[in-house]
Amino acid sequence: MKNRFFSSPPLIAIIIAAAIIAPGLSSQADDKVIFISADGLRPDAVTVLGAKGAPNFDRLRREGAWTGNARTDVIYTITLPNHTCMISGLGVVGPSGHGWISNTDPKLGENLHKNRKAYLPSVFEVAHDHGKSTALYASKSKFSLYDLSYDEKLGAADTSGEDNGKDKIDHYAMNEDTTVLVDELIATFKDKPSDFTMLHLRDCDSAGHKDGWDLSPGSSYLAAAGKVDGLVGKLLEAIEASPAMKGKTWVILTADHGGLTLTKGHGEAKESDNYTIPFFVWGPGVPAASDLYALNSASRKDPGTANPPYGTPGQPIRNGDAGNLILSLLKLPAIPGSTINAAQDLKVSAAP
Ligand SMILES: [Zn+2]
């Protein structure tokens, strides 16, 4: 009897506290982020297409915060190394880098952690460990690297709060046909949109490798950028048509690299065509038609035409900022051990 008497008050206190906290938590719990990587998209392709040729990129510019002068990693301007920067908040090389330099389908037994000889934390697990649902929609088979590195075998134990399991990516989809892939994603918006979705769109890169990074009118590269614009438009429309998402979903769009003018490649990391990428943020609280560098004058510096090394004061906005930006929008802590946007100081609103 005595025990029960003394154990009761704390339980009641917990219930009351939960009831008081619940309204605030529930509004946060609804927030969603869709993070799009447009593989090989050069920001000047958006400019050349203009409002007529790329009405949805134009909408992101008019309604959101953006820059056409963001940066890739410093040493690598290829797909998997840069996507790994995005999800880990780390550069590629060096003692604190994520270390993944391969750009092909992972070979049997390979994974991010084994390669690094240390566990590589990512945006997927911070979100998942905090009870968020996560999804990765990819249009190249090599993105299986992420699904397998964060599956129930290789994902880390969830030691924060409730145990949400070791498999950090709840839903993984791969389809080289990006129209089908986006339709598949949109189909989830009605009933069960994921809290965090990463979407990879290969079209610009595929056109660039086939026919060249060619920004002249009628090029297949520009046509691919126009196709990606249309897919982004479909997504924006579907978000606004979904009561579960409208007004509580951020869209972030960047690229893993650009591509060298009139060539069929993007591997030379010293070429500004390759390391210059767009970065768009659209969603609640994001000021319309605003410049991301102006919003972040205290912490980031427009690099002009350079790609300054990590660690130098006044870093550019990088695709590697995305992981910790996603988490800050979801009001979650930074990726453990990350170095890019680790202070989560990349601001996408004018609020202090
Ligand atoms: Zn490529």
Short mmCIF file of C-alpha atoms and ligand atoms in Angstrom, two decimals:
data_model
loop_
_atom_site.label_atom_id
_atom_site.label_comp_id
_atom_site.label_asym_id
_atom_site.label_seq_id
_atom_site.Cartn_x
_atom_site.Cartn_y
_atom_site.Cartn_z
CA MET A 1 0.00 0.00 0.00
CA LYS A 2 2.71 2.32 1.05
CA ASN A 3 4.65 1.70 -2.16
CA ARG A 4 1.68 2.32 -4.34
CA PHE A 5 0.92 5.59 -2.53
CA PHE A 6 4.40 6.89 -3.13
CA SER A 7 4.61 5.71 -6.73
CA SER A 8 1.29 7.31 -7.74
CA PRO A 9 2.09 11.03 -7.63
CA PRO A 10 4.97 10.89 -10.14
CA LEU A 11 2.77 8.95 -12.58
CA ILE A 12 0.04 11.59 -12.30
CA ALA A 13 2.64 14.30 -12.75
CA ILE A 14 3.85 12.63 -15.93
CA ILE A 15 0.31 12.40 -17.32
CA ILE A 16 -0.37 16.07 -16.54
CA ALA A 17 2.96 17.13 -18.02
CA ALA A 18 2.27 15.12 -21.17
CA ALA A 19 -1.14 16.77 -21.53
CA ILE A 20 0.41 20.22 -21.21
CA ILE A 21 3.27 19.51 -23.62
CA ALA A 22 1.18 17.60 -26.16
CA PRO A 23 -0.26 20.53 -28.18
CA GLY A 24 3.20 21.96 -28.90
CA LEU A 25 4.61 18.57 -29.79
CA SER A 26 1.78 17.65 -32.09
CA SER A 27 2.30 20.69 -34.31
CA GLN A 28 6.00 19.82 -34.59
CA ALA A 29 5.21 16.19 -35.17
CA ASP A 30 3.32 17.14 -38.34
CA ASP A 31 6.23 18.93 -39.96
CA LYS A 32 7.69 17.37 -43.07
CA VAL A 33 10.70 17.85 -45.30
CA ILE A 34 11.14 16.74 -48.88
CA PHE A 35 14.76 16.97 -49.88
CA ILE A 36 15.38 16.80 -53.62
CA SER A 37 18.73 16.23 -55.25
CA ALA A 38 18.61 17.10 -58.93
CA ASP A 39 21.63 15.16 -60.17
CA GLY A 40 23.84 17.30 -62.42
CA LEU A 41 21.59 20.38 -62.40
CA ARG A 42 23.47 23.59 -63.12
CA PRO A 43 21.90 26.73 -61.65
CA ASP A 44 22.41 28.64 -64.89
CA ALA A 45 20.20 26.10 -66.67
CA VAL A 46 17.37 27.41 -64.51
CA THR A 47 18.28 30.97 -65.49
CA VAL A 48 18.46 30.14 -69.20
CA LEU A 49 15.08 28.34 -69.11
CA GLY A 50 13.53 31.32 -67.31
CA ALA A 51 10.00 31.58 -65.98
CA LYS A 52 8.56 30.23 -69.21
CA GLY A 53 10.79 27.18 -69.56
CA ALA A 54 11.05 26.40 -65.83
CA PRO A 55 7.94 27.83 -64.15
CA ASN A 56 8.39 25.72 -61.03
CA PHE A 57 12.03 26.57 -60.39
CA ASP A 58 10.89 30.13 -60.99
CA ARG A 59 8.22 29.60 -58.35
CA LEU A 60 10.84 28.36 -55.89
CA ARG A 61 12.81 31.53 -56.60
CA ARG A 62 9.76 33.79 -56.20
CA GLU A 63 8.32 32.10 -53.11
CA GLY A 64 11.42 30.83 -51.35
CA ALA A 65 15.01 31.46 -50.32
CA TRP A 66 17.67 30.38 -52.77
CA THR A 67 21.07 30.80 -54.31
CA GLY A 68 22.48 29.88 -57.67
CA ASN A 69 25.96 29.93 -56.15
CA ALA A 70 26.09 27.04 -53.69
CA ARG A 71 28.98 24.57 -53.64
CA THR A 72 29.74 20.89 -53.80
CA ASP A 73 32.42 19.21 -51.76
CA VAL A 74 35.89 20.71 -52.34
CA ILE A 75 37.71 17.64 -53.68
CA TYR A 76 34.94 15.62 -55.35
CA THR A 77 32.27 16.66 -57.86
CA ILE A 78 30.69 13.26 -58.43
CA THR A 79 27.46 11.65 -57.29
CA LEU A 80 27.88 9.27 -54.35
CA PRO A 81 30.64 11.23 -52.55
CA ASN A 82 28.47 14.38 -52.66
CA HIS A 83 25.24 12.67 -51.67
CA THR A 84 27.13 11.19 -48.74
CA CYS A 85 28.11 14.78 -47.76
CA MET A 86 24.42 15.72 -47.87
CA ILE A 87 23.32 12.91 -45.56
CA SER A 88 26.28 13.03 -43.15
CA GLY A 89 27.16 16.75 -42.95
CA LEU A 90 30.81 15.88 -43.63
CA GLY A 91 33.26 16.61 -46.44
CA VAL A 92 34.61 13.65 -48.40
CA VAL A 93 38.31 13.34 -47.50
CA GLY A 94 40.52 13.96 -44.47
CA PRO A 95 40.36 12.67 -40.93
CA SER A 96 36.87 14.05 -40.38
CA GLY A 97 35.60 13.22 -43.89
CA HIS A 98 33.03 10.51 -44.58
CA GLY A 99 35.58 8.79 -46.83
CA TRP A 100 33.24 7.43 -49.53
CA ILE A 101 34.93 8.13 -52.89
CA SER A 102 33.49 5.33 -55.00
CA ASN A 103 30.77 6.24 -57.49
CA THR A 104 29.47 2.83 -58.51
CA ASP A 105 27.03 0.30 -57.10
CA PRO A 106 28.42 -0.93 -53.77
CA LYS A 107 30.19 -4.26 -54.10
CA LEU A 108 29.10 -7.18 -51.96
CA GLY A 109 29.98 -6.53 -48.33
CA GLU A 110 30.78 -2.84 -48.85
CA ASN A 111 29.07 -0.17 -46.78
CA LEU A 112 29.69 3.35 -45.50
CA HIS A 113 30.86 2.28 -42.05
CA LYS A 114 33.22 -0.50 -43.07
CA ASN A 115 34.84 1.83 -45.60
CA ARG A 116 35.29 4.55 -42.98
CA LYS A 117 36.41 2.08 -40.31
CA ALA A 118 33.96 3.86 -38.02
CA TYR A 119 30.20 4.21 -37.92
CA LEU A 120 28.93 7.06 -40.13
CA PRO A 121 25.86 8.74 -38.59
CA SER A 122 23.38 10.33 -40.99
CA VAL A 123 20.29 12.51 -41.25
CA PHE A 124 18.21 9.35 -41.66
CA GLU A 125 19.05 8.01 -38.25
CA VAL A 126 18.70 11.26 -36.30
CA ALA A 127 15.24 11.65 -37.81
CA HIS A 128 14.34 7.98 -37.34
CA ASP A 129 15.70 7.75 -33.79
CA HIS A 130 13.41 10.67 -32.90
CA GLY A 131 10.37 8.82 -34.13
CA LYS A 132 10.15 10.34 -37.63
CA SER A 133 9.27 8.22 -40.62
CA THR A 134 11.91 8.31 -43.35
CA ALA A 135 12.03 7.49 -47.06
CA LEU A 136 14.56 7.47 -49.88
CA TYR A 137 13.37 7.59 -53.48
CA ALA A 138 16.34 7.15 -55.82
CA SER A 139 16.73 6.97 -59.58
CA LYS A 140 20.13 5.27 -59.72
CA SER A 141 20.76 1.78 -58.37
CA LYS A 142 23.93 2.88 -56.54
CA PHE A 143 21.79 4.59 -53.90
CA SER A 144 21.32 1.11 -52.47
CA LEU A 145 24.52 2.08 -50.61
CA TYR A 146 22.40 4.10 -48.20
CA ASP A 147 19.61 1.57 -47.84
CA LEU A 148 22.06 -1.20 -46.98
CA SER A 149 24.29 0.96 -44.74
CA TYR A 150 21.31 1.92 -42.57
CA ASP A 151 19.34 -1.33 -42.56
CA GLU A 152 18.40 -3.50 -39.58
CA LYS A 153 21.81 -5.18 -39.74
CA LEU A 154 24.14 -2.19 -40.05
CA GLY A 155 22.14 0.70 -38.61
CA ALA A 156 23.09 1.79 -35.09
CA ALA A 157 20.96 0.97 -32.08
CA ASP A 158 18.53 3.75 -31.20
CA THR A 159 19.66 4.95 -27.80
CA SER A 160 17.58 8.16 -27.66
CA GLY A 161 14.17 7.89 -26.03
CA GLU A 162 11.82 5.29 -27.44
CA ASP A 163 13.55 2.54 -29.44
CA ASN A 164 12.62 3.11 -33.09
CA GLY A 165 14.84 0.33 -34.35
CA LYS A 166 18.05 -0.02 -36.35
CA ASP A 167 16.60 0.24 -39.86
CA LYS A 168 16.82 4.01 -40.38
CA ILE A 169 15.19 4.23 -43.83
CA ASP A 170 11.60 3.04 -43.52
CA HIS A 171 10.92 3.04 -47.24
CA TYR A 172 13.44 2.68 -50.07
CA ALA A 173 12.34 2.93 -53.68
CA MET A 174 14.49 2.86 -56.81
CA ASN A 175 13.26 3.56 -60.31
CA GLU A 176 15.27 4.97 -63.20
CA ASP A 177 12.07 6.43 -64.61
CA THR A 178 11.73 9.59 -62.54
CA THR A 179 8.15 10.20 -63.65
CA VAL A 180 7.10 6.84 -62.21
CA LEU A 181 9.26 7.45 -59.12
CA VAL A 182 7.66 10.83 -58.39
CA ASP A 183 4.16 9.43 -58.98
CA GLU A 184 4.95 6.66 -56.51
CA LEU A 185 6.07 9.25 -53.95
CA ILE A 186 3.03 11.47 -54.51
CA ALA A 187 0.73 8.47 -54.00
CA THR A 188 1.87 8.42 -50.35
CA PHE A 189 0.87 12.04 -49.72
CA LYS A 190 -2.81 11.30 -49.20
CA ASP A 191 -2.62 8.85 -46.35
CA LYS A 192 0.90 8.39 -45.07
CA PRO A 193 3.50 10.90 -46.20
CA SER A 194 6.89 10.32 -44.62
CA ASP A 195 8.16 12.97 -42.24
CA PHE A 196 11.47 13.07 -44.09
CA THR A 197 11.84 12.11 -47.74
CA MET A 198 14.96 12.27 -49.87
CA LEU A 199 14.28 12.23 -53.60
CA HIS A 200 16.99 11.84 -56.22
CA LEU A 201 16.25 12.84 -59.84
CA ARG A 202 18.80 11.65 -62.38
CA ASP A 203 17.55 13.31 -65.57
CA CYS A 204 19.94 16.24 -65.97
CA ASP A 205 22.97 14.06 -65.30
CA SER A 206 21.83 11.39 -67.76
CA ALA A 207 21.28 13.98 -70.51
CA GLY A 208 24.62 15.63 -69.78
CA HIS A 209 26.54 12.35 -70.04
CA LYS A 210 24.73 11.42 -73.23
CA ASP A 211 24.70 14.70 -75.15
CA GLY A 212 26.78 17.14 -73.11
CA TRP A 213 26.22 19.89 -70.54
CA ASP A 214 24.89 22.14 -73.27
CA LEU A 215 22.85 25.22 -72.38
CA SER A 216 22.01 26.23 -75.94
CA PRO A 217 18.32 26.39 -76.85
CA GLY A 218 16.78 23.03 -77.66
CA SER A 219 19.59 20.94 -76.10
CA SER A 220 18.67 17.67 -74.48
CA TYR A 221 20.30 18.91 -71.26
CA LEU A 222 17.89 21.86 -71.09
CA ALA A 223 15.02 19.54 -71.96
CA ALA A 224 16.00 17.35 -68.99
CA ALA A 225 16.15 20.39 -66.70
CA GLY A 226 12.68 21.27 -67.98
CA LYS A 227 11.48 17.76 -67.17
CA VAL A 228 12.84 18.04 -63.62
CA ASP A 229 11.08 21.39 -63.33
CA GLY A 230 7.82 19.67 -64.25
CA LEU A 231 8.37 16.96 -61.64
CA VAL A 232 9.04 19.61 -59.00
CA GLY A 233 5.82 21.33 -60.05
CA LYS A 234 3.86 18.10 -59.64
CA LEU A 235 5.32 17.70 -56.16
CA LEU A 236 4.47 21.26 -55.10
CA GLU A 237 0.90 20.82 -56.35
CA ALA A 238 0.55 17.50 -54.58
CA ILE A 239 1.86 18.98 -51.32
CA GLU A 240 -0.72 21.74 -51.52
CA ALA A 241 -3.48 19.25 -52.28
CA SER A 242 -2.60 17.15 -49.22
CA PRO A 243 -4.16 18.30 -45.93
CA ALA A 244 -1.43 16.34 -44.13
CA MET A 245 1.28 18.37 -45.85
CA LYS A 246 -0.01 21.77 -46.91
CA GLY A 247 1.55 24.57 -44.89
CA LYS A 248 3.78 22.20 -42.91
CA THR A 249 6.17 20.89 -45.54
CA TRP A 250 9.51 22.29 -46.57
CA VAL A 251 11.06 21.51 -49.94
CA ILE A 252 14.84 21.76 -50.22
CA LEU A 253 16.43 21.28 -53.64
CA THR A 254 20.11 21.15 -54.47
CA ALA A 255 22.47 19.14 -56.68
CA ASP A 256 25.44 16.84 -56.24
CA HIS A 257 27.42 18.63 -58.96
CA GLY A 258 27.01 20.59 -62.20
CA GLY A 259 28.77 19.66 -65.42
CA LEU A 260 31.48 21.11 -67.64
CA THR A 261 30.11 23.16 -70.53
CA LEU A 262 29.98 21.25 -73.82
CA THR A 263 31.58 18.15 -72.32
CA LYS A 264 29.95 14.93 -71.17
CA GLY A 265 31.43 14.93 -67.69
CA HIS A 266 31.71 16.65 -64.32
CA GLY A 267 34.65 14.97 -62.59
CA GLU A 268 37.15 17.85 -62.58
CA ALA A 269 36.65 19.33 -59.13
CA LYS A 270 38.60 22.50 -59.94
CA GLU A 271 36.11 23.55 -62.64
CA SER A 272 33.52 26.07 -61.47
CA ASP A 273 30.96 24.57 -63.89
CA ASN A 274 31.21 21.39 -61.85
CA TYR A 275 31.23 22.76 -58.32
CA THR A 276 28.61 25.50 -58.78
CA ILE A 277 25.17 24.22 -57.81
CA PRO A 278 21.75 25.62 -56.86
CA PHE A 279 20.21 25.54 -53.38
CA PHE A 280 16.50 26.27 -52.97
CA VAL A 281 14.39 26.24 -49.80
CA TRP A 282 10.61 26.64 -49.91
CA GLY A 283 8.05 26.24 -47.14
CA PRO A 284 6.53 27.72 -43.98
CA GLY A 285 8.34 30.80 -42.69
CA VAL A 286 10.75 30.96 -45.62
CA PRO A 287 10.75 34.55 -46.89
CA ALA A 288 9.70 34.96 -50.52
CA ALA A 289 12.26 35.84 -53.18
CA SER A 290 15.11 35.96 -50.70
CA ASP A 291 18.82 35.40 -51.15
CA LEU A 292 20.21 32.63 -48.94
CA TYR A 293 23.54 34.45 -48.62
CA ALA A 294 21.79 37.65 -47.49
CA LEU A 295 19.83 35.66 -44.88
CA ASN A 296 23.08 34.08 -43.69
CA SER A 297 25.51 36.99 -43.84
CA ALA A 298 26.63 36.25 -40.26
CA SER A 299 27.76 32.70 -41.01
CA ARG A 300 28.19 32.16 -44.78
CA LYS A 301 29.94 34.04 -47.54
CA ASP A 302 29.21 34.05 -51.26
CA PRO A 303 32.38 32.47 -52.67
CA GLY A 304 32.33 34.38 -55.97
CA THR A 305 33.80 31.94 -58.46
CA ALA A 306 35.93 29.98 -55.96
CA ASN A 307 35.31 26.82 -53.94
CA PRO A 308 37.14 27.61 -50.71
CA PRO A 309 38.59 24.77 -48.65
CA TYR A 310 36.74 23.58 -45.55
CA GLY A 311 37.75 25.37 -42.39
CA THR A 312 38.50 28.73 -43.97
CA PRO A 313 36.37 31.52 -42.46
CA GLY A 314 33.25 32.48 -44.41
CA GLN A 315 32.21 29.13 -45.85
CA PRO A 316 29.93 29.01 -48.87
CA ILE A 317 26.53 27.34 -48.70
CA ARG A 318 27.13 23.71 -49.68
CA ASN A 319 25.02 20.70 -50.57
CA GLY A 320 26.55 19.28 -47.37
CA ASP A 321 24.53 21.86 -45.39
CA ALA A 322 21.34 20.00 -46.27
CA GLY A 323 21.40 17.21 -43.67
CA ASN A 324 21.60 19.47 -40.66
CA LEU A 325 19.21 22.00 -42.23
CA ILE A 326 16.63 19.24 -42.63
CA LEU A 327 17.04 18.33 -38.96
CA SER A 328 16.81 21.94 -37.78
CA LEU A 329 13.54 22.37 -39.72
CA LEU A 330 12.24 19.25 -37.99
CA LYS A 331 13.48 20.74 -34.67
CA LEU A 332 15.92 17.90 -34.20
CA PRO A 333 19.59 17.99 -33.17
CA ALA A 334 22.51 17.91 -35.58
CA ILE A 335 24.03 14.72 -36.99
CA PRO A 336 26.55 13.44 -34.42
CA GLY A 337 30.11 14.24 -35.47
CA SER A 338 29.08 16.37 -38.46
CA THR A 339 31.17 19.40 -39.43
CA ILE A 340 29.06 21.15 -42.10
CA ASN A 341 26.20 23.19 -40.60
CA ALA A 342 26.90 21.36 -37.34
CA ALA A 343 25.73 24.45 -35.43
CA GLN A 344 22.54 24.29 -37.53
CA ASP A 345 23.09 27.97 -38.25
CA LEU A 346 22.04 27.94 -41.90
CA LYS A 347 18.97 30.14 -41.63
CA VAL A 348 16.02 29.90 -44.00
CA SER A 349 13.80 32.41 -42.24
CA ALA A 350 14.15 36.04 -41.32
CA ALA A 351 13.20 35.28 -37.70
CA PRO A 352 15.99 35.72 -35.11
ZN ZN B 1 27.23 12.05 -63.61
#
